[in-house]
Amino acid sequence: MALLDQVMGKSRLRNCLGIYISIEDICIVETRMDGGSVKIDRYVKVPVPQVKKAAGEVRNAAMNADFFASETNWLTHLQKALGQVKWGTRNAVITLSPQFAVFRHFLMPVIERRFWRQSVPLEAKKYVPFPFETSVYDFQVYQLGAEGAKDKMGVLFALTNAKVSEALTAGIRKIGLEPVGIEVSATSVGRVFGHVTGAGPRLFTHFDSTTAYMLLSNNGVPLLSREVTFGDVQASERRRLDVKGSIEFVNKQMGSQTPQLFKEVHMSGENLDLWKVVVEDDAKLPIKTWDPRQVLRLPEGDWCIYAAAGAALRQIIADGGVDLVSKTSESVDEQRALFFVWSAGLALAALVFLSALAGQVQYRFKSFELSRLRASNPEVPEFAGLQPQMIQQKVDDMQASANRLLAITSRQDYFTPKFVAVLNTLPAKIWLTSLNFVSRTTIGQTTQFESDLTLNGFVRAGNSKTDLELVQSFRDSLKANPEIEKTYGGRVNLNFNAATGKGGSGGRPDDTSFTINCSLSQGGR
């Protein structure tokens, strides 16, 4: 959903303005992130000279919309505050006090997202006693953690009068700012306090000179918020704050499996020694005092400053949340659905375009390669007008003929080297009567090579045994000769006839005759 949030104005900003508006005060804070810490660069707080109403008071069903009817009630003071400091951005998130907006946290059965648009507002009407027809509302659905009911989903629902949202949007733009969100102050404070204290259930109480603030949150999501105006610390004021009752309500709502969801109370503000006794006695929990001013490096620590800082932080960490900028969650879901339809269509169009582009590139490449081959290989007349199969057959025949020709020319079987080899190895007492040499190559389906060297002669050494030994020595010397070895590879056979009166032509009857044959027959392609 990050891409969708960017398209719908929820992208991360380097810095942002947070503007808190109540009937009594207007506070502007410029916030940014410094490493992993929240950094407040500058802030301005101005009072609004109006008749005071009790903090958290909603005067009627219009949620004090008449306050924004006249620009002198609020816009003049806001413009004056903006003029006191040079700001680093024009993007602003407005956070409203409980005088102008309400929020409710509740659980409902887990349902599919496509049913949220109808089911969540219908469920919210049980908890929000204001007319939805004249209001702007938004909701955030989240999955409960280990501390919540397994069959429920959490809903943070916020609502304000449509006139409030429209007046804020128009007025903020009129003074040169860009409203990137409107939310309730409990959400803003829960965000900034949750960011600096860490994840998990948190119970915050803050006290100034006239008002006590209480916020119960879980992982930055506000569960319950109360603001009580008081005079002196009295038992009646403690009952109005009702820390214990608030804890029990949230525990029951969340369906916590543990006896106590909240383990301690984070307390800040003024007169803490006095309030610590009151709250500890009421909540029956340990009190952890802390100073948000030191964490955020502020010279003063008003609730409105924390709320404004948390509102600006929304656009810096882009955590979403409720947004009351002149639209309902119905229109948000419609925009989401439309966005996904357009995204799917654009993705499909891009895929088709890329596929066509790849095909065109491949066609161009093949065409170029074909032109190059035609230029470097002119047409062969012998192949003109022939079908591919006939051309292939001609090529195969030509290749076979070339192979046969290669077989003939690659065999160089010369007689002279062999004749020299015979003379070099012939002993003095051996006489040759004939020497026959045949070398032939037969060409057919296969090529057959034959080489045959036959020596006939006689030996006159004195007796048969000596004759045999001399002929065998001649045979072995011939066999070992490199030229004979190269051609016949040791295929040298000896036929020996002892003296029988058959000396042959030129021999005497008591001579010993012999025949030495060297032969080779090889087949090839």
XYZ file of C-alpha atoms in Angstrom:
525
model
C 0.000 0.000 0.000
C 2.988 2.341 0.149
C 2.634 3.228 -3.535
C -1.058 3.951 -3.081
C -0.334 6.159 -0.094
C 2.146 8.141 -2.193
C -0.409 8.619 -4.960
C -3.082 9.705 -2.461
C -0.908 12.181 -0.648
C 0.556 10.041 2.105
C 4.115 9.918 0.906
C 6.971 10.559 3.282
C 8.069 14.146 3.730
C 11.436 15.339 4.977
C 9.748 17.833 7.294
C 6.173 18.922 7.927
C 4.071 21.387 9.935
C 1.652 20.210 12.588
C -1.147 22.630 13.539
C -3.172 22.054 16.695
C -6.440 23.970 16.908
C -8.706 24.326 19.917
C -11.098 27.027 21.040
C -8.428 28.285 23.461
C -5.122 27.820 21.611
C -3.472 27.425 18.239
C -0.040 25.786 18.115
C 2.223 25.349 15.069
C 5.206 22.963 15.171
C 7.708 22.103 12.429
C 8.962 18.545 12.873
C 11.541 16.377 11.150
C 13.456 13.175 11.889
C 17.082 13.446 12.992
C 18.424 9.918 12.623
C 15.880 7.906 14.569
C 14.819 10.760 16.849
C 12.036 13.293 16.537
C 13.461 16.798 16.075
C 11.320 19.919 16.540
C 12.969 22.759 14.635
C 10.614 25.561 15.658
C 7.169 26.149 17.114
C 4.746 28.977 17.874
C 1.834 28.958 20.287
C -0.812 31.693 20.279
C -3.959 32.044 22.433
C -7.369 32.471 20.845
C -9.342 35.236 22.570
C -12.684 33.470 22.802
C -15.090 32.653 25.552
C -13.628 29.606 27.226
C -15.399 26.283 27.108
C -14.503 23.203 29.078
C -11.720 21.161 27.510
C -13.197 18.324 25.537
C -16.635 19.947 25.481
C -18.678 19.463 22.330
C -21.347 22.123 22.524
C -23.868 20.574 20.157
C -24.305 18.092 17.361
C -22.512 20.506 15.008
C -19.294 20.031 17.034
C -18.633 23.782 17.317
C -18.636 24.226 13.546
C -19.725 27.839 14.075
C -16.232 28.540 15.447
C -14.866 28.227 11.901
C -17.700 30.176 10.298
C -15.825 33.425 10.863
C -12.168 33.635 9.838
C -11.500 36.155 12.591
C -12.114 33.410 15.166
C -9.177 31.302 14.030
C -7.626 32.025 10.618
C -6.495 35.527 11.544
C -4.666 34.187 14.609
C -3.200 31.293 12.629
C -1.902 33.652 9.947
C -0.408 35.882 12.615
C 1.388 32.907 14.174
C 2.769 31.846 10.797
C 4.212 35.290 10.278
C 6.284 35.137 13.470
C 8.704 32.466 12.164
C 10.216 31.531 8.822
C 9.038 27.991 8.195
C 10.835 25.347 6.163
C 7.765 23.806 4.487
C 4.202 24.581 3.417
C 2.810 21.083 4.004
C 0.645 20.894 7.103
C -1.344 18.320 9.054
C -4.113 19.785 11.232
C -4.986 18.072 14.489
C -8.261 18.965 16.211
C -9.021 19.095 19.900
C -12.008 17.073 21.181
C -14.061 20.280 20.886
C -14.228 19.824 17.093
C -13.922 16.092 16.501
C -14.518 12.776 18.204
C -12.789 9.448 18.000
C -13.841 6.051 19.195
C -11.935 2.816 19.402
C -13.907 -0.392 19.289
C -13.637 -4.041 18.323
C -15.817 -5.884 15.862
C -15.822 -9.363 14.329
C -13.183 -9.973 11.686
C -14.652 -9.468 8.206
C -13.214 -9.287 4.713
C -11.894 -5.937 3.566
C -14.462 -5.581 0.815
C -17.191 -5.348 3.481
C -15.490 -2.673 5.588
C -17.025 0.254 3.717
C -20.549 -0.703 4.757
C -19.968 -2.603 8.005
C -17.536 -0.344 9.891
C -19.673 2.875 9.763
C -22.730 0.835 10.686
C -20.915 -0.541 13.743
C -19.532 2.923 14.586
C -23.042 4.367 14.896
C -23.384 2.373 18.124
C -20.562 4.428 19.677
C -20.678 7.838 17.942
C -23.848 9.853 18.777
C -23.537 12.320 15.914
C -25.279 12.438 12.518
C -23.138 10.836 9.840
C -25.058 12.568 7.037
C -23.532 15.978 7.871
C -20.147 14.665 8.923
C -16.802 13.677 7.488
C -15.465 10.448 8.922
C -12.610 8.040 8.417
C -11.477 4.822 10.049
C -8.395 2.682 10.429
C -8.685 -1.096 10.779
C -5.816 -3.066 12.273
C -5.132 -6.581 13.469
C -4.961 -7.095 17.211
C -1.745 -8.365 18.745
C -1.280 -11.102 21.302
C -3.017 -8.951 23.903
C -6.315 -8.785 21.979
C -9.228 -11.078 21.179
C -8.357 -13.495 18.372
C -11.702 -13.275 16.551
C -11.873 -9.473 16.573
C -10.307 -6.638 14.626
C -9.546 -3.209 16.012
C -11.123 -0.063 14.558
C -10.095 3.536 15.158
C -12.981 5.742 14.023
C -12.863 9.545 13.801
C -15.572 12.018 12.831
C -16.056 15.764 12.501
C -18.635 18.093 11.041
C -18.300 18.454 7.277
C -18.343 22.262 7.688
C -15.323 22.040 9.980
C -13.340 20.028 7.442
C -14.334 22.260 4.525
C -13.564 25.484 6.393
C -10.165 24.158 7.524
C -9.182 22.973 4.050
C -10.203 26.238 2.363
C -8.725 28.465 5.076
C -5.371 26.679 5.262
C -4.966 26.939 1.498
C -5.980 30.587 1.587
C -2.960 31.471 3.741
C -0.568 29.589 1.468
C -0.309 26.186 3.176
C -1.158 22.776 1.738
C -3.340 20.641 4.049
C -2.112 17.048 3.693
C -4.262 15.693 6.507
C -6.754 16.405 9.292
C -6.910 14.184 12.363
C -7.855 14.160 16.034
C -5.383 15.190 18.735
C -5.517 11.835 20.568
C -4.103 10.154 17.437
C -1.347 12.754 17.176
C -0.247 12.505 20.812
C -0.408 8.707 20.726
C 1.872 8.707 17.672
C 4.621 10.922 19.096
C 4.517 9.416 22.603
C 4.500 5.885 21.177
C 7.467 6.739 18.945
C 9.629 8.002 21.806
C 8.608 5.404 24.433
C 8.457 2.320 22.204
C 5.827 -0.205 21.165
C 3.319 -1.793 23.497
C 0.420 -0.734 25.711
C 0.939 2.702 27.273
C -1.033 4.780 29.786
C -0.087 8.465 29.695
C -1.262 11.188 32.074
C -0.269 14.830 31.683
C -1.141 17.739 33.935
C -0.914 21.478 33.417
C -2.261 24.289 35.539
C -5.891 23.856 34.486
C -6.325 20.540 32.677
C -5.573 16.872 33.175
C -5.049 14.718 30.084
C -5.187 10.938 29.980
C -4.410 8.740 26.966
C -4.495 4.944 26.821
C -2.839 3.610 23.667
C -1.459 0.397 22.215
C 1.445 0.546 19.752
C 0.616 4.198 19.069
C -3.111 3.567 18.419
C -5.292 5.572 20.873
C -7.775 3.397 22.731
C -9.286 5.956 25.104
C -8.649 9.649 25.777
C -9.977 12.032 28.417
C -9.463 15.721 29.172
C -10.673 17.124 32.477
C -10.604 20.784 33.531
C -10.202 21.279 37.267
C -9.554 23.848 39.941
C -8.091 22.511 43.127
C -7.209 18.890 43.565
C -10.331 17.384 45.068
C -11.860 13.951 45.272
C -14.509 14.941 42.761
C -11.801 15.797 40.220
C -10.158 12.435 40.780
C -13.445 10.707 40.120
C -13.879 12.692 36.917
C -10.440 11.586 35.693
C -11.251 7.990 36.712
C -7.985 6.244 35.776
C -9.081 2.935 37.236
C -12.393 2.894 35.385
C -10.650 3.731 32.112
C -8.174 0.875 32.564
C -10.957 -1.596 33.318
C -12.926 -0.425 30.284
C -9.990 -0.903 27.900
C -9.043 -4.280 29.393
C -12.589 -5.492 28.935
C -12.795 -4.114 25.404
C -9.490 -5.599 24.284
C -10.319 -8.988 25.748
C -6.903 -9.139 27.390
C -5.818 -12.603 28.466
C -3.706 -11.080 31.223
C -5.154 -9.603 34.409
C -3.714 -6.195 33.555
C -2.932 -4.826 30.083
C -1.166 -1.748 31.470
C 1.733 -2.289 33.868
C 2.542 1.328 34.798
C 1.446 4.930 34.353
C 3.644 7.411 32.453
C 3.100 10.762 34.181
C 4.320 14.188 33.041
C 3.513 17.850 33.534
C 3.126 20.084 36.578
C 2.550 19.360 40.280
C 3.567 15.748 39.818
C 4.192 15.117 43.521
C 0.575 15.983 44.233
C -0.884 14.133 41.272
C 1.277 11.074 41.773
C -0.492 10.292 45.057
C -3.927 10.789 43.487
C -3.286 8.686 40.374
C -1.384 5.922 42.183
C -4.204 5.549 44.681
C -6.777 5.422 41.875
C -4.956 3.215 39.333
C -3.172 0.890 41.779
C -0.225 0.876 39.347
C 3.387 2.046 39.651
C 3.970 5.617 38.515
C 6.787 6.401 36.086
C 7.428 10.107 35.825
C 9.031 11.303 32.623
C 9.569 14.587 30.866
C 8.650 14.671 27.142
C 10.250 18.120 26.969
C 13.706 16.618 27.487
C 13.099 13.847 24.951
C 11.871 16.311 22.324
C 14.300 19.057 23.453
C 11.588 21.661 24.118
C 11.678 24.636 26.505
C 8.040 24.049 27.478
C 5.806 21.042 27.589
C 2.205 21.788 26.644
C -0.196 19.145 25.442
C -0.959 21.187 22.329
C 2.746 21.186 21.347
C 2.913 17.408 21.668
C -0.259 17.051 19.586
C 1.074 19.332 16.834
C 4.417 17.508 16.793
C 2.655 14.145 16.485
C 0.464 15.431 13.642
C 3.504 16.517 11.636
C 5.191 13.177 12.377
C 2.386 11.414 10.524
C 3.664 12.561 7.123
C 7.311 12.007 8.054
C 6.992 8.353 9.062
C 3.967 7.817 6.750
C 2.023 5.633 9.181
C -1.367 6.427 7.653
C -4.096 6.801 10.283
C -7.461 8.503 9.992
C -7.845 11.490 7.661
C -10.751 13.942 7.803
C -9.919 16.040 4.732
C -13.394 16.403 3.182
C -13.853 12.740 2.313
C -15.336 9.657 3.878
C -13.910 6.191 4.007
C -16.390 5.305 1.277
C -14.692 7.668 -1.120
C -11.289 6.437 0.036
C -12.205 2.843 -0.754
C -13.585 3.917 -4.117
C -10.315 5.695 -4.846
C -8.372 2.611 -3.778
C -10.472 0.377 -6.031
C -10.125 2.806 -8.936
C -6.388 3.050 -8.351
C -5.958 -0.713 -8.473
C -8.098 -0.999 -11.612
C -6.003 1.660 -13.331
C -2.800 0.076 -12.024
C -3.780 -3.338 -13.373
C -4.762 -1.808 -16.722
C -1.546 0.172 -17.001
C 0.522 -2.857 -16.008
C -1.209 -4.970 -18.669
C -0.754 -2.247 -21.286
C 2.914 -1.923 -20.365
C 3.356 -5.690 -20.655
C 1.738 -5.747 -24.118
C 3.836 -2.769 -25.214
C 7.063 -4.356 -24.011
C 6.173 -7.641 -25.695
C 5.467 -5.848 -28.993
C 8.643 -3.831 -28.648
C 10.683 -6.980 -28.035
C 9.119 -8.617 -31.102
C 9.872 -5.566 -33.244
C 13.479 -5.465 -32.053
C 13.875 -9.178 -32.785
C 12.363 -8.712 -36.264
C 14.744 -5.852 -37.002
C 17.707 -7.878 -35.842
C 16.757 -10.914 -37.946
C 16.157 -8.691 -40.976
C 19.552 -7.086 -40.556
C 21.224 -10.493 -40.124
C 19.499 -11.821 -43.257
C 20.616 -8.808 -45.284
C 24.168 -9.273 -44.062
C 24.162 -12.938 -45.014
C 22.775 -12.179 -48.464
C 25.459 -9.559 -49.035
C 28.286 -11.870 -47.975
C 26.896 -15.020 -49.642
C 25.737 -14.468 -53.258
C 23.184 -16.813 -54.743
C 24.426 -20.212 -56.034
C 23.123 -20.908 -59.597
C 22.928 -24.653 -58.904
C 20.361 -24.010 -56.203
C 18.209 -21.577 -58.130
C 14.545 -22.565 -58.214
C 14.995 -25.621 -55.948
C 12.934 -26.440 -52.882
C 14.713 -26.475 -49.503
C 14.600 -30.282 -49.338
C 16.245 -30.600 -52.746
C 18.901 -28.059 -51.831
C 19.633 -29.995 -48.648
C 19.968 -33.249 -50.644
C 22.408 -31.614 -53.033
C 24.431 -30.253 -50.152
C 24.532 -33.719 -48.547
C 25.686 -35.309 -51.820
C 28.382 -32.704 -52.271
C 29.544 -33.263 -48.719
C 29.722 -37.039 -49.299
C 31.771 -36.509 -52.462
C 34.068 -34.130 -50.659
C 34.561 -36.681 -47.889
C 35.465 -39.380 -50.392
C 37.880 -37.104 -52.207
C 39.437 -36.196 -48.906
C 39.832 -39.885 -48.085
C 41.676 -40.476 -51.376
C 43.961 -37.470 -51.187
C 44.695 -37.775 -47.487
C 46.317 -41.246 -48.005
C 49.869 -40.853 -49.316
C 51.088 -44.469 -49.593
C 54.417 -44.192 -51.473
C 56.513 -47.220 -52.608
C 60.024 -45.704 -52.607
C 60.308 -45.211 -48.807
C 59.247 -48.795 -48.298
C 61.780 -50.059 -50.888
C 64.548 -48.116 -49.110
C 63.449 -49.629 -45.798
C 63.709 -53.151 -47.258
C 67.213 -52.536 -48.657
C 68.423 -50.990 -45.391
C 67.352 -54.004 -43.342
C 68.250 -56.795 -45.812
C 71.115 -59.042 -44.510
C 73.979 -60.052 -46.832
C 73.075 -63.750 -46.943
C 69.413 -63.175 -47.891
C 68.444 -62.851 -51.509
C 65.157 -61.444 -52.767
C 63.666 -63.045 -55.829
C 60.557 -60.765 -56.028
C 59.048 -57.669 -54.374
C 55.371 -56.867 -54.974
C 53.639 -53.656 -53.758
C 49.918 -52.940 -54.156
C 48.117 -49.793 -52.887
C 44.469 -49.244 -53.780
C 41.453 -47.179 -52.595
C 37.935 -48.520 -53.257
C 35.125 -45.925 -53.287
C 31.505 -46.935 -52.669
C 29.085 -46.390 -49.829
C 32.241 -46.491 -47.757
C 35.885 -45.888 -48.725
C 38.165 -48.914 -48.424
C 41.968 -48.484 -48.326
C 44.322 -51.426 -48.917
C 48.137 -51.640 -48.912
C 50.114 -54.842 -49.476
C 53.910 -55.435 -49.591
C 55.140 -59.009 -50.336
C 58.791 -60.103 -50.302
C 59.865 -63.503 -51.713
C 63.459 -64.798 -51.408
C 65.853 -67.408 -50.074
C 68.604 -67.590 -47.540
C 71.918 -69.418 -47.809
C 73.503 -69.476 -44.367
C 74.553 -73.118 -44.081
C 71.791 -75.040 -42.291
C 68.040 -74.749 -41.677
C 68.314 -73.513 -38.120
C 70.716 -70.748 -39.005
C 68.603 -69.845 -42.036
C 65.470 -69.561 -39.884
C 67.180 -67.364 -37.328
C 68.498 -65.062 -40.054
C 65.103 -64.744 -41.769
C 63.389 -64.062 -38.428
C 65.970 -61.372 -37.671
C 65.263 -59.827 -41.074
C 61.527 -59.961 -40.405
C 61.947 -58.307 -36.991
C 64.231 -55.572 -38.355
C 61.718 -54.852 -41.110
C 58.863 -54.776 -38.649
C 60.689 -52.273 -36.439
C 61.554 -49.950 -39.311
C 59.705 -46.576 -38.820
C 58.399 -46.443 -42.382
C 56.986 -49.984 -42.250
C 55.637 -49.364 -38.744
C 53.914 -46.157 -39.835
C 52.044 -47.869 -42.670
C 51.373 -51.384 -41.403
C 51.592 -50.996 -37.618
C 53.366 -54.294 -36.957
C 51.275 -56.359 -39.388
C 54.341 -58.221 -40.828
C 53.932 -61.976 -41.326
C 56.601 -64.566 -42.201
C 56.160 -67.828 -44.115
C 59.330 -69.995 -43.899
C 60.145 -73.114 -45.912
C 63.167 -75.253 -44.886
C 65.539 -76.589 -47.533
C 63.532 -79.003 -49.646
C 65.045 -78.454 -53.070
C 62.604 -75.657 -53.759
C 64.841 -72.696 -53.625
C 62.795 -70.938 -56.206
C 63.978 -68.966 -59.202
C 67.679 -68.251 -58.842
C 68.105 -70.506 -55.807
C 69.670 -73.891 -55.336
C 67.784 -76.968 -54.309
C 69.212 -76.825 -50.727
C 68.377 -73.146 -50.198
C 65.703 -72.146 -47.673
C 62.900 -70.025 -49.140
C 60.630 -67.549 -47.328
C 57.791 -65.119 -47.894
C 57.278 -61.954 -45.847
C 53.937 -60.185 -46.236
C 52.973 -56.735 -44.912
C 49.279 -55.856 -45.330
C 46.730 -53.241 -44.227
C 43.008 -52.960 -44.963
C 40.964 -50.071 -43.523
C 37.417 -48.866 -44.112
C 36.236 -45.239 -43.819
C 33.469 -42.856 -44.801
